[in-house]
Structures are given as structure tokens and as C-alpha cells.
Coordinates of C-alpha atoms in Angstrom, one line a residue:
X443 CA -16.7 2.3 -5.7
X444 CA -15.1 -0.8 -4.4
X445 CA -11.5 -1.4 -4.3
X446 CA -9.6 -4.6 -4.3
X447 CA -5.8 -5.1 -4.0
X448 CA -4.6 -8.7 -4.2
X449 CA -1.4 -9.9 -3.5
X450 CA 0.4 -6.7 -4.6
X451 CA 3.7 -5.8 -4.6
X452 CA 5.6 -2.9 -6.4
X453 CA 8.8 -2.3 -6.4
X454 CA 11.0 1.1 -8.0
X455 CA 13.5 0.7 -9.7
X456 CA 15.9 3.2 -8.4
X457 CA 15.3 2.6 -4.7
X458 CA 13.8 0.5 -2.0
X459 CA 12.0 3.3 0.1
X460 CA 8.3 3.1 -0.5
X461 CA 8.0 -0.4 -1.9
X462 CA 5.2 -2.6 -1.7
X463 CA 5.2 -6.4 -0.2
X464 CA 2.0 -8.2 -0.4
X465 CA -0.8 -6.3 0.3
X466 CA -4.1 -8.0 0.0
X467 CA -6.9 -5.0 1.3
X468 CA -10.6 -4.6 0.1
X469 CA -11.7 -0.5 0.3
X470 CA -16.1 -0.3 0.6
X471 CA -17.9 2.5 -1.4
X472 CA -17.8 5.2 1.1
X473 CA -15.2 4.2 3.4
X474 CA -12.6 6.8 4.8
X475 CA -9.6 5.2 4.9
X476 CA -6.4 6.3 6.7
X477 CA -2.7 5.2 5.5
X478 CA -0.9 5.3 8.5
X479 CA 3.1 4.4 9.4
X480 CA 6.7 6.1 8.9
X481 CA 7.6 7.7 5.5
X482 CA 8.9 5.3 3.2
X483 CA 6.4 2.7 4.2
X484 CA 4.4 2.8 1.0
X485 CA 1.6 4.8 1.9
X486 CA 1.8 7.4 -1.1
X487 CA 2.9 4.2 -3.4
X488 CA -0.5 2.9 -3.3
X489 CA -2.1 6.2 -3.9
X490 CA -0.4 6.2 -6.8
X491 CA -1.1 2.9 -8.5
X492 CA -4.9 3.8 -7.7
X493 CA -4.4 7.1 -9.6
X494 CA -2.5 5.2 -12.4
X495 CA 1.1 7.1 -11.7
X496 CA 2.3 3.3 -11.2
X497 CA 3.0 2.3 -13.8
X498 CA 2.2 5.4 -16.1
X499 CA 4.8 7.6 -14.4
X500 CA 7.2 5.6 -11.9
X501 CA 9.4 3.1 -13.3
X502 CA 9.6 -0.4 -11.2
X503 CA 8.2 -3.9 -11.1
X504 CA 4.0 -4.6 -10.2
X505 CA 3.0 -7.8 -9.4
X506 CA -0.4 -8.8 -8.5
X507 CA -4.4 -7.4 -9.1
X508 CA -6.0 -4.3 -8.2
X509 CA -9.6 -4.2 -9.3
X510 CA -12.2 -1.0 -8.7
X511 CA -15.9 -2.6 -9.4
X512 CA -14.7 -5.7 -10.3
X513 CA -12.4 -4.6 -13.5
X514 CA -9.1 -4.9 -13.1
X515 CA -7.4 -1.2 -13.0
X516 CA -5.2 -1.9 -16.2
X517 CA -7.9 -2.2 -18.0
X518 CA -9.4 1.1 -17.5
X519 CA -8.1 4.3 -20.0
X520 CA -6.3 6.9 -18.0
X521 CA -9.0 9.1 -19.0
X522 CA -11.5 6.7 -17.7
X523 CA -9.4 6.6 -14.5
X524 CA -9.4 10.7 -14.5
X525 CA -12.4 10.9 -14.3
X526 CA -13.3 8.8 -11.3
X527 CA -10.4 9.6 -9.1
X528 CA -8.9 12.7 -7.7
X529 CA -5.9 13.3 -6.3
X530 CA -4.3 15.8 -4.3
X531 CA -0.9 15.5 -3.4
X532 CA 1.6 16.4 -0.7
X533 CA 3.4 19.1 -2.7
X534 CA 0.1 21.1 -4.5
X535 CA 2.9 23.0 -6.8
X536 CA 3.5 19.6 -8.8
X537 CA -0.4 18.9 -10.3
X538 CA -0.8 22.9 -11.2
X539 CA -1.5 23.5 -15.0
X540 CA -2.6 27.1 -14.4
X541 CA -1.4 30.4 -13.2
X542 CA -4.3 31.7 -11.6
X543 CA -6.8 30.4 -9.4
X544 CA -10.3 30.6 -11.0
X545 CA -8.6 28.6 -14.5
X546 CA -7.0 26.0 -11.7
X547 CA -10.2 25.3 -10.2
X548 CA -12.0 24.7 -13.3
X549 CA -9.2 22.9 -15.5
X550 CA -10.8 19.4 -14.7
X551 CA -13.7 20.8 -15.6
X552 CA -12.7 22.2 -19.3
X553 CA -10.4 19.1 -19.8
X554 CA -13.8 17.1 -19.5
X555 CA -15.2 19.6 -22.2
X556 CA -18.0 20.4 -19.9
X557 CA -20.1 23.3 -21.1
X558 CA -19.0 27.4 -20.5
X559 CA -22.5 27.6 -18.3
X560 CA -22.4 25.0 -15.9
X561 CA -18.4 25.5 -15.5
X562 CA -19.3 28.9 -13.9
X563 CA -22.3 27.7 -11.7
X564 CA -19.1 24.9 -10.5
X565 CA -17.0 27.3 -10.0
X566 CA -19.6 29.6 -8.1
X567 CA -20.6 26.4 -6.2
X568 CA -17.0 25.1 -5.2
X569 CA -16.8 29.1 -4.3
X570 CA -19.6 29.2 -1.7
X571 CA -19.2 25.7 0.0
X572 CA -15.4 25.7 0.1
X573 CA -15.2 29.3 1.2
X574 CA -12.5 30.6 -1.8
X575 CA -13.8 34.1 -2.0
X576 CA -10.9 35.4 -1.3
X577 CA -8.1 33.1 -3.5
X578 CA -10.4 34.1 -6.4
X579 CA -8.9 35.5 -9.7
X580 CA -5.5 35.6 -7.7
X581 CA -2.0 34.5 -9.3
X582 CA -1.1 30.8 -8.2
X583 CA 2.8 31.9 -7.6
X584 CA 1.8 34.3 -4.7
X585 CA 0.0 32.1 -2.8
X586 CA 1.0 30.6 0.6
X587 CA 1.6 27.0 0.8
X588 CA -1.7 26.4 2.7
X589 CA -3.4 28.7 -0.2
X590 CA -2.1 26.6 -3.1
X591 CA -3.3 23.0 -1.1
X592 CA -6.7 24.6 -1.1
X593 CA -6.5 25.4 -4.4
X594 CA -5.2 21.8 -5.4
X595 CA -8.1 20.9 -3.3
X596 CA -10.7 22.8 -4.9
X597 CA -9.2 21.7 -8.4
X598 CA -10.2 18.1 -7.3
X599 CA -13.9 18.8 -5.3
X600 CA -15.0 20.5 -8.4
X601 CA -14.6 17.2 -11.1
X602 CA -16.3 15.3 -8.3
X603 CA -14.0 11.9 -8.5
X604 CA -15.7 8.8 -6.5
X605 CA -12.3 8.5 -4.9
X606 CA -10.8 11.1 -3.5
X607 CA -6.8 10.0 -3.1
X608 CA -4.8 12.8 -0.8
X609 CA -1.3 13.0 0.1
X610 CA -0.2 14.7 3.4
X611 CA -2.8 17.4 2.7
X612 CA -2.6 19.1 5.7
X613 CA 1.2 19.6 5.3
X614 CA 1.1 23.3 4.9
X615 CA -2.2 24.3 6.3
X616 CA -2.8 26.8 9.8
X617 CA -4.7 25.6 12.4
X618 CA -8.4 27.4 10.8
X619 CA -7.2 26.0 7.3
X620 CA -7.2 22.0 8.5
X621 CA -10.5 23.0 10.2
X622 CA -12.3 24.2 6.9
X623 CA -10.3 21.0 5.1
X624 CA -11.6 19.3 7.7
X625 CA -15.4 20.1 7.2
X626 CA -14.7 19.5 3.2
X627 CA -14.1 16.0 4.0
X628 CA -16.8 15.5 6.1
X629 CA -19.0 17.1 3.2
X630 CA -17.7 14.3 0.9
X631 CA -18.0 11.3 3.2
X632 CA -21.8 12.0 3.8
X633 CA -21.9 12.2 0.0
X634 CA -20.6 8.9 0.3
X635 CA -17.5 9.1 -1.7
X636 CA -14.4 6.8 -0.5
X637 CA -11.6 8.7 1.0
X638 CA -7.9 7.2 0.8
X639 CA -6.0 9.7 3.0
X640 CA -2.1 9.3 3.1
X641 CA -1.0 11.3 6.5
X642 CA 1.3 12.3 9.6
X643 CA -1.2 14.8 11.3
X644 CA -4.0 12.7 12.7
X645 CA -6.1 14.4 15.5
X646 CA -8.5 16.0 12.6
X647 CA -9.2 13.1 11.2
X648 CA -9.9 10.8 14.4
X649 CA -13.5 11.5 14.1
X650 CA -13.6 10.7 10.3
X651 CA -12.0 7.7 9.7
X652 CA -13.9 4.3 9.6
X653 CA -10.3 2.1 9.5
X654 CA -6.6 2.9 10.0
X655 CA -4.2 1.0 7.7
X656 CA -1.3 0.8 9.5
X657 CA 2.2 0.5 7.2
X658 CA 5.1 -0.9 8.3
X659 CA 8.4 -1.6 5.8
X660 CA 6.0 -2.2 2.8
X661 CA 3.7 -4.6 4.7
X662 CA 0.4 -3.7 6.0
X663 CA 1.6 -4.4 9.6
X664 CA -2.5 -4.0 11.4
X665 CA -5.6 -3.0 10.5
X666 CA -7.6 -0.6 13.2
X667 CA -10.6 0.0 13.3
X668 CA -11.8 3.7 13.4
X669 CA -13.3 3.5 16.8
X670 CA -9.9 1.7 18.5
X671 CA -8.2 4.2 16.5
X672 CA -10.0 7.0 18.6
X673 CA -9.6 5.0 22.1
X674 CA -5.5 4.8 21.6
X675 CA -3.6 6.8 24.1
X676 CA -0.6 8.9 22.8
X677 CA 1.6 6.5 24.1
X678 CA 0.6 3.8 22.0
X679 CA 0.2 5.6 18.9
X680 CA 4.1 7.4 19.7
X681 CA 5.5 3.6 20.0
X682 CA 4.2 2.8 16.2
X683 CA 5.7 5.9 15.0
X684 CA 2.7 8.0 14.7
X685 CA 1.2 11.2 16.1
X686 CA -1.4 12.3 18.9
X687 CA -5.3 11.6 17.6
X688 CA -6.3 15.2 19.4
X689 CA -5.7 18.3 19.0
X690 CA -2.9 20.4 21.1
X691 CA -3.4 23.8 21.2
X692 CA 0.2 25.8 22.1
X693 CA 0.2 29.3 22.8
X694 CA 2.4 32.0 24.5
X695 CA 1.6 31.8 27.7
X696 CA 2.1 27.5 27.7
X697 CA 5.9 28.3 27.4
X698 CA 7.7 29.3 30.0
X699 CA 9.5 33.3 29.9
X700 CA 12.6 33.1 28.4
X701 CA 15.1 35.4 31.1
X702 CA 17.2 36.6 28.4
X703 CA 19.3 39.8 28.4
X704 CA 19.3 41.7 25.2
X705 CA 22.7 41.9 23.6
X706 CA 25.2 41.3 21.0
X707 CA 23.3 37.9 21.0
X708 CA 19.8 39.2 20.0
X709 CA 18.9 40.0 16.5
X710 CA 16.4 42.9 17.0
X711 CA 13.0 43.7 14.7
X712 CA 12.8 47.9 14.9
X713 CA 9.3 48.8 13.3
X714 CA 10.6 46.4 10.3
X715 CA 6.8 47.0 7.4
X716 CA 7.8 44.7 4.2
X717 CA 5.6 45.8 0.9
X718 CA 5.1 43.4 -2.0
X719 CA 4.2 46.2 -4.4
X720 CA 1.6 48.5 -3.1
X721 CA 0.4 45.9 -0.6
X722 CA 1.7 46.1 2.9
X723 CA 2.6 42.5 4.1
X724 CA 4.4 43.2 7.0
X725 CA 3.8 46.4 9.5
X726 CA 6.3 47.9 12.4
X727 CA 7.0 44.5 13.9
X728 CA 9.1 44.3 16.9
X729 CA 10.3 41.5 18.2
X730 CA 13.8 40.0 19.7
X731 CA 15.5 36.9 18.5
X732 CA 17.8 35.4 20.9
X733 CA 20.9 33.2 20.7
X734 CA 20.1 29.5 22.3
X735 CA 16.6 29.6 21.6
X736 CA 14.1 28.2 19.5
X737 CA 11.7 30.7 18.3
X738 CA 8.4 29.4 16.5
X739 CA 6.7 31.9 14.5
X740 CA 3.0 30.8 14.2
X741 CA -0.3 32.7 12.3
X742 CA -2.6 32.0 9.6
X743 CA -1.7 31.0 6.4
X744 CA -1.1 34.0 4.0
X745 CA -0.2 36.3 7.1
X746 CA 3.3 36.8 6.1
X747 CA 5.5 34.4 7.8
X748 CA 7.1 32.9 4.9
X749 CA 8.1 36.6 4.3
X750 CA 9.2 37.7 7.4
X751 CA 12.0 34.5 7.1
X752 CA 12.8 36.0 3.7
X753 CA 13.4 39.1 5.1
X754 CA 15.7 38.0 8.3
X755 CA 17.7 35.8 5.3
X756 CA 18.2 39.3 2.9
X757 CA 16.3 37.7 -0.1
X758 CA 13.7 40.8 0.1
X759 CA 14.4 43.9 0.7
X760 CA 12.3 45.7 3.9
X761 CA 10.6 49.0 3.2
X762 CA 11.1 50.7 6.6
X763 CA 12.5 50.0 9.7
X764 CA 15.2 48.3 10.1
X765 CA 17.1 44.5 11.6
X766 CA 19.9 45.5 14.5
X767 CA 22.1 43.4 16.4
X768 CA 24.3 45.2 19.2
X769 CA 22.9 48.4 17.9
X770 CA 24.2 48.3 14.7
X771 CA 21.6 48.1 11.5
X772 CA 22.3 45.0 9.4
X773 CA 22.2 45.5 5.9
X774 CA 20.8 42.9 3.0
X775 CA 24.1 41.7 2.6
X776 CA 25.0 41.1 5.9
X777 CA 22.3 39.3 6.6
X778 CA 23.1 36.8 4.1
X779 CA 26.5 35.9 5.1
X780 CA 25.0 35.6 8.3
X781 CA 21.6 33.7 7.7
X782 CA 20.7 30.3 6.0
X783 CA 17.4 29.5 5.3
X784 CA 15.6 26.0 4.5
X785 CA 12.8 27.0 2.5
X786 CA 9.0 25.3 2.3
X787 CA 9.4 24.3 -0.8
X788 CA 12.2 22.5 -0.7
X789 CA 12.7 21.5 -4.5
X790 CA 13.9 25.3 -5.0
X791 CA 17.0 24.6 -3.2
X792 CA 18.0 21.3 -4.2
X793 CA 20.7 21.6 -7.3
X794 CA 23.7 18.5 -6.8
X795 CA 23.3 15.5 -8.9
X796 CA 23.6 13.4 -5.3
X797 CA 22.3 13.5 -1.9
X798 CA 26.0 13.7 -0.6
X799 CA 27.1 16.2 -2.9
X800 CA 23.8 18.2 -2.4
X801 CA 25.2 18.2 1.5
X802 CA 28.4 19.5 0.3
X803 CA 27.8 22.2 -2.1
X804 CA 28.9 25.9 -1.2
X805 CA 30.4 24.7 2.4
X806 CA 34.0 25.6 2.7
X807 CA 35.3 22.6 4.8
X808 CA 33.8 20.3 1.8
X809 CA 33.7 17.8 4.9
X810 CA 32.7 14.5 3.4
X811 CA 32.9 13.0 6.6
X812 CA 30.8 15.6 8.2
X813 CA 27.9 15.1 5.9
X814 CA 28.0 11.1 6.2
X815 CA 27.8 11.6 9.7
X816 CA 24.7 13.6 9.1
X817 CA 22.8 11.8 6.7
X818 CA 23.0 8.7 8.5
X819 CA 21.8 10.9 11.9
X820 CA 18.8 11.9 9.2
X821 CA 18.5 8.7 8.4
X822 CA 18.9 9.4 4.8
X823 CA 22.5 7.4 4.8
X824 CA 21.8 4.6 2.6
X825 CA 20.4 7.5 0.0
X826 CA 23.8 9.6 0.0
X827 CA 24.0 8.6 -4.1
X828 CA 20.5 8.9 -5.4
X829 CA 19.6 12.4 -6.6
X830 CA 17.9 14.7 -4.4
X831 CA 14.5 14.6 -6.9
X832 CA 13.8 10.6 -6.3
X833 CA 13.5 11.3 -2.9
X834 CA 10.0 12.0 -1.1
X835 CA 8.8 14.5 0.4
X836 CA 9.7 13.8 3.7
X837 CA 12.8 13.1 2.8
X838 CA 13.8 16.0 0.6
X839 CA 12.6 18.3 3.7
X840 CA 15.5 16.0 6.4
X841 CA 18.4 16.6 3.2
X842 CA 17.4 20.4 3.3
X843 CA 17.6 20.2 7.0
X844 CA 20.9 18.7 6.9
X845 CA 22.5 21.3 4.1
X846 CA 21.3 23.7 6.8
X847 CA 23.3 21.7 9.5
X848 CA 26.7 21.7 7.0
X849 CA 26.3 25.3 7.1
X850 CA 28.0 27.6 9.6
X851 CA 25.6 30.3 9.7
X852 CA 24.4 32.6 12.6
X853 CA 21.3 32.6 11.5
X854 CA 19.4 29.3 10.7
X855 CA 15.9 30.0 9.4
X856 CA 13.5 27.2 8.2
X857 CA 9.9 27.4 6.6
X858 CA 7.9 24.3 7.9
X859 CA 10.7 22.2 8.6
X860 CA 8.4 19.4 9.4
X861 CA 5.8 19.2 6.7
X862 CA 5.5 15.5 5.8
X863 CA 7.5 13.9 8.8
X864 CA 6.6 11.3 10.3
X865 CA 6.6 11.1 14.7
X866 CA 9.7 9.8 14.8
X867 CA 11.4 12.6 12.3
X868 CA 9.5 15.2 13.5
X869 CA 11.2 14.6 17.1
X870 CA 14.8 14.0 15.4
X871 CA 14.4 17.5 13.3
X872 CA 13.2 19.1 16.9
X873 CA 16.2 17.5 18.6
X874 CA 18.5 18.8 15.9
X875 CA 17.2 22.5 16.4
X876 CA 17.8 22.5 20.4
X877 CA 20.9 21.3 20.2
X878 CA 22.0 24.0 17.1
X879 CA 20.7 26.3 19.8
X880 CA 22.7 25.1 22.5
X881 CA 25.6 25.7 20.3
X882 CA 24.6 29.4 20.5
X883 CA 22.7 29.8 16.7
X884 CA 19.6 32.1 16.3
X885 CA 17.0 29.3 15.4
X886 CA 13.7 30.6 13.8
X887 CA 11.0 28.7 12.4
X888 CA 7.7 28.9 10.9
X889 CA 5.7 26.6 11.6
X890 CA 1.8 25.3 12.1
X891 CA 2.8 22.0 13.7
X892 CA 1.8 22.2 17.5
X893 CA 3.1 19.1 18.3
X894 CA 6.8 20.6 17.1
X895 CA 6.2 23.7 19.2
X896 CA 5.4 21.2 21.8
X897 CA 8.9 19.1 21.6
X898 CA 10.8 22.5 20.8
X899 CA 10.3 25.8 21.4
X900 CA 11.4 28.1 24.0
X901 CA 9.1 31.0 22.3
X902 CA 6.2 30.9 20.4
X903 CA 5.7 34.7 18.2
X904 CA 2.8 34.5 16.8
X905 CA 1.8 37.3 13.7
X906 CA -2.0 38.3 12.9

């Protein structure tokens, strides 16, 4: 499959962020492509007029020609398009049609009206080689976020498109879950299907990528090659905006001991177990928080972090043990007047009709000024009338971060608070944290970005 965009530029028609000026690039059968550069660039714009959501789905203005094999891509029926590309994007949640797994994985499949028998030797298949055993049969609503993107993932491998579109799909996966997406996309490069790849996270791609387009205000501002792309120091990859090309491995023992003395000022973990039904999540954890830290809470995806947060911000109720501060057992409903907690999904928790009001809802102060002053320090300023669900990913995840910031909690709790950032917003949201900390708040996060842990964290907890 050969691609061809010529002298394309597109345009939405409710905002500027993520428009297209220009582009003229030719994609070979079999290349691995990265789309590189800040969010809002336009990186997930042209995965979407490949896949045919521009213009099928997003309003705006497209001028110019993109061709695959010569035929202009407005020619070609959406099912015709379906069928050749595949597309997983940043937030797996949106492109799900099923609500459990093993109907997920196959709906391409069945859509194609491809027969019952070789649907089941696919599904055994995608099984085997993408090592699903376990998300099998299971309900789609109570997987992790790195369980559902392997899911999406699967969904997509198991049509087996030409071009293989993804969007930030590392996003919400552990450190063993980018290695395994990792060898999937080195399975479908040396079947020689072309990758686009839209993404922050870069080191486990380095050794994949055959060119780096590099994005820059709509413009493609370079084109690297993937061998310079491998040879660039840090440095020079920080001063474009993007992130380190290898891998940085953070543990315990790389911070330094945090010579705190437990007090009024810890929130305490006393043989806390959490049950989801009969199935014990969570068992006897102990574990102190402290006041004017930053505490990462890392672990494999499924292992219960996402939980724990809902625990410490009295959504779910714990089934032994209890949450003490200066001796005294918090209850449920103490916990939340006390906590605030920026979820990973952030489109649960957005409900204003504006990006300003969405900053002001449920605060007391109703501080106008307050919040302007914080959306511009997000950078999200120049957004403050839009409503919350035009805004990206990226985006979306810096306006939940700044609700939690209009707060005055305690407790401030956040769920991969930098899944689809960028360098330079990943290093604002880790500034933001240290300095709530300063100001004496009990930061937790969960996290799988090492490079966060790296900027931020006084303590990293770590749950097997």
C-alpha cells in the first residue's frame, strides 16, 4: 500500500488545534512511520483522513489529494476503506461495539460476514500469537486501561488491514504490556504491512521506525530518518518537544529515602484487602502517604492501582482493614471531603458546557480569575469556551488536571495523569504536582510513565 498526500490542508471548524498546512508526504508499502511533535500539531488529524473520519465524522475544510495505490481516497467506499485500514486509537473505550472480549475481537471479523469456522481459528490464532489467554470471555467494562488497548489492538490484528493507523497506543500500557505491543508490531512490519504510529513515548519504537515525521503547528517541520532518529541524544530530542528514544527503568531504590516522621500529616494503609465481588483485588497493604510528597504508585496493568486510588477517594468501599490519619480511622465519607481524584478516563468527569465553566463547577470560591490563570499556565487558555468534548486527548487529561488544581482538597489523587502528553506537558503536569506538594497536599499518582517518575517523584510504591 502506497500512500500519497499532496498539498493538504484541513482545517475544523470549531478550532485551530490540530489543523493541517500543506503537507506534501509519500508513505512506501511496508514503511513504519512515526508522527512525531507537540499535541495539537496534527499528528492524529492525518490518521484520521486515512481512516476516512475526515471528512466522514469531523466537520472542517480539506483541501488537496490523498491517494493509496494511485486512487484518490474519496473515491474509495468506507467499507472498501474498512477493510484495508485499521485503526486503534488513543482512548480504546471510543471504537468498542461489544461488551465482552472474545465478540470485540472478532466484530471485524463478523461485520465482514466471514464464516463461523474460520472466525474461531482467528480468534484462536490472535489468541496464541498475541498472548490474550487471559482477557478471554471477560467483560470489556472491568478491564484496566492497558487491557482494553490490547483488546482494541486485537480487534484490529485480527481483520488484518494493510495499514495499521494507531493513536498514542501505549498511553495506558505497564512496562511488560508496551513490550508484548512492542513484539506485535514487529510481527506486522516483517509481514510487511505499513505502520502510521501517532506517539509521545518513543524509546520502544526507536528500533522500529524506518522515518520520523516530525509536526510542528500543522507543518511537517523535518523529516528523520530512522537511523538519525536512533543516534539523537535526549537533549536534542527534549529541545523539539519530544521524549528520550531509550528506555529508563525507575525503581525504589533510584530515589532517594524520604526522612519523614509519621504524623497528623501521613495518611496511613492498615492491612486495607479491597474485594470486587468474590475476587480479592487488593490484600493487607501497608503503606504511608506523606504530606509534601509525590508518591508514584507503579505495577502491571490489571494489578489494582486504579482501585487502590478509588479506594483512598471513598468511591469503593474496602472490605477489611482500615485508612488512618493521626490514629483515627477515616471513614468513606471523610475521605471524600478530603480527596479529589482525576480519573484515567477523563471523559467520565467532564460535565460543563465550557472549558472555563468545567474549571469552575462545584468550587466554592467560583474564582473566575483563578481558573484563567490556570488554563493559560495549562496552556489550554485560548480553549476556555469550547466544550470539554472537542478537546483531545491530551488536552482533556491538562483540563482534568486543572479542576483538580481549583480544588482545595487534602487529598489529590490522579490515574495516569500524563497519558497522551507531550515532553513539554508532561514536565508542566510534573511541575504542577511538586509544587501542590510543597503547599503541603498528599499527592498520589498512578502511573506507568518512567520518565514522570523521573521529573517527579519523591517515592515510587510499587503493587504486585
Amino acid at each position: 500500500m502506497n500512500i500519497d498526500f499532496k498539498n493538504v490542508s484541513f482545517s475544523y471548524s470549531d478550532r485551530e488545534k490540530g489543523a493541517l498546512k500543506d503537507i506534501n508526504l509519500k508513505i512506501r508499502q511496508g514503511e513504519f512511520v512515526l508522527l512525531a511533535g507537540a499535541s495539537g500539531c496534527g499528528k492524529t488529524t492525518i490518521t484520521r483522513i486515512l481512516n476516512g473520519l475526515i471528512p466522514g465524522f469531523y466537520n472542517g475544510k480539506l483541501e488537496g489529494n490523498v491517494s493509496i495505490d494511485g486512487r484518490s481516497i474519496s473515491e474509495y467506499k468506507t467499507y472498501e476503506l474498512a477493510s484495508m485500514v485499521g485503526s486503534v486509537f488513543q482512548n480504546p473505550r471510543t471504537q468498542f461495539f461489544n461488551v465482552d472480549t472474545d465478540s470485540e475481537i472478532t466484530f471485524g471479523l463478523e461485520n465482514a460476514g466471514v464464516p463461523l469456522n474460520e472466525i474461531n481459528a482467528v480468534l484462536e490464532k490472535v489468541t496464541d500469537e498475541l498472548d490474550l489467554e487471559k482477557l478471554r470471555g471477560r467483560d470489556i467494562f472491568k478491564l484496566s486501561g492497558g487491557e482494553k488497548q490490547k483488546i482494541a489492538f486485537a480487534s484490529v490484528y485480527a481483520s488484518g488491514p494493510d495499514l495499521y493507523l494507531m493513536d498514542e497506543p501505549s498511553a495506558n500500557l505497564d512496562s511488560a504490556g508496551i513490550e508484548g505491543l512492542k513484539q506485535c508490531l514487529e510481527k506486522i512490519k516483517t509481514e510487511g504491512k505499513t505502520v502510521m504510529i501517532a506517539e509521545h513515548r518513543l524509546y520502544y519504537l526507536a528500533q522500529l521506525v524506518d522515518r520520523v515525521v516530525y509536526l510542528k503547528d500543522g507543518r511537517i517541520e523535518k523529516e528523520i530518518s530512522g537511523d538519525e532518529f536512533r543516534s539523537m541524544s535526549v537533549e536534542s530530542l527534549n529541545h523539539m518537544g519530544l521524549r528520550t528514544n531509550h528506555f529508563l527503568k525507575m525503581t525504589s531504590k533510584d530515589k532517594k529515602e524520604c526522612n519523614v516522621i509519621i504524623s497528623d500529616e501521613t495518611i496511613s494503609l492498615k492491612d486495607l484487602s479491597i474485594d470486587y465481588g468474590k475476587r480479592r483485588v487488593l490484600n493487607k497493604l501497608n503503606h504511608d502517604f506523606h504530606k509534601g510528597k509525590v508518591c508514584c504508585v507503579a505495577g502491571r496493568n490489571g494489578v489494582g492501582k486504579s482501585t487502590l486510588l478509588r479506594t483512598m477517594s471513598g468511591f469503593i468501599k474496602w472490605s477489611e482493614g482500615n485508612i488512618v490519619q493521626n490514629g483515627k480511622v477515616i471513614s468513606l465519607k471523610e475521605l471524600k471531603k478530603k480527596a479529589f481524584m482525576v480519573m484515567q478516563d477523563v471523559n467520565y468527569q467532564l460535565f460543563a458546557d465550557s472549558v472555563l465553566n468545567e474549571c469552575i463547577l462545584g468550587t466554592e470560591s467560583k474564582s473566575e480569575d483563578m481558573a484563567l490563570k490556570l488554563l493559560d499556565k495549562m496552556g489550554l487558555l485560548e480553549f476556555k469556551n469550547l466544550h470539554p468534548n472537542t478537546l483531545s486527548g491530551g488536552q482533556k487529561q491538562r483540563l482534568a488536571i486543572a479542576v483538580s488544581l481549583m480544588m482545595d482538597k487534602e487529598i489529590l489523587l490522579f490515574d495516569e495523569p500524563t497519558s497522551g502528553l507531550d515532553y513539554k506537558n508532561m514536565r508542566l503536569c510534573a511541575d504542577f504536582l511538586k509544587r501542590l506538594a510543597d503547599k503541603g497536599k498528599i499527592i498520589i499518582v498512578v502511573t506507568h510513565d518512567e520518565e514522570f517518575m523521573d521529573c517527579c517523584s519523591d517515592e515510587i510504591y510499587h503493587l504486585a
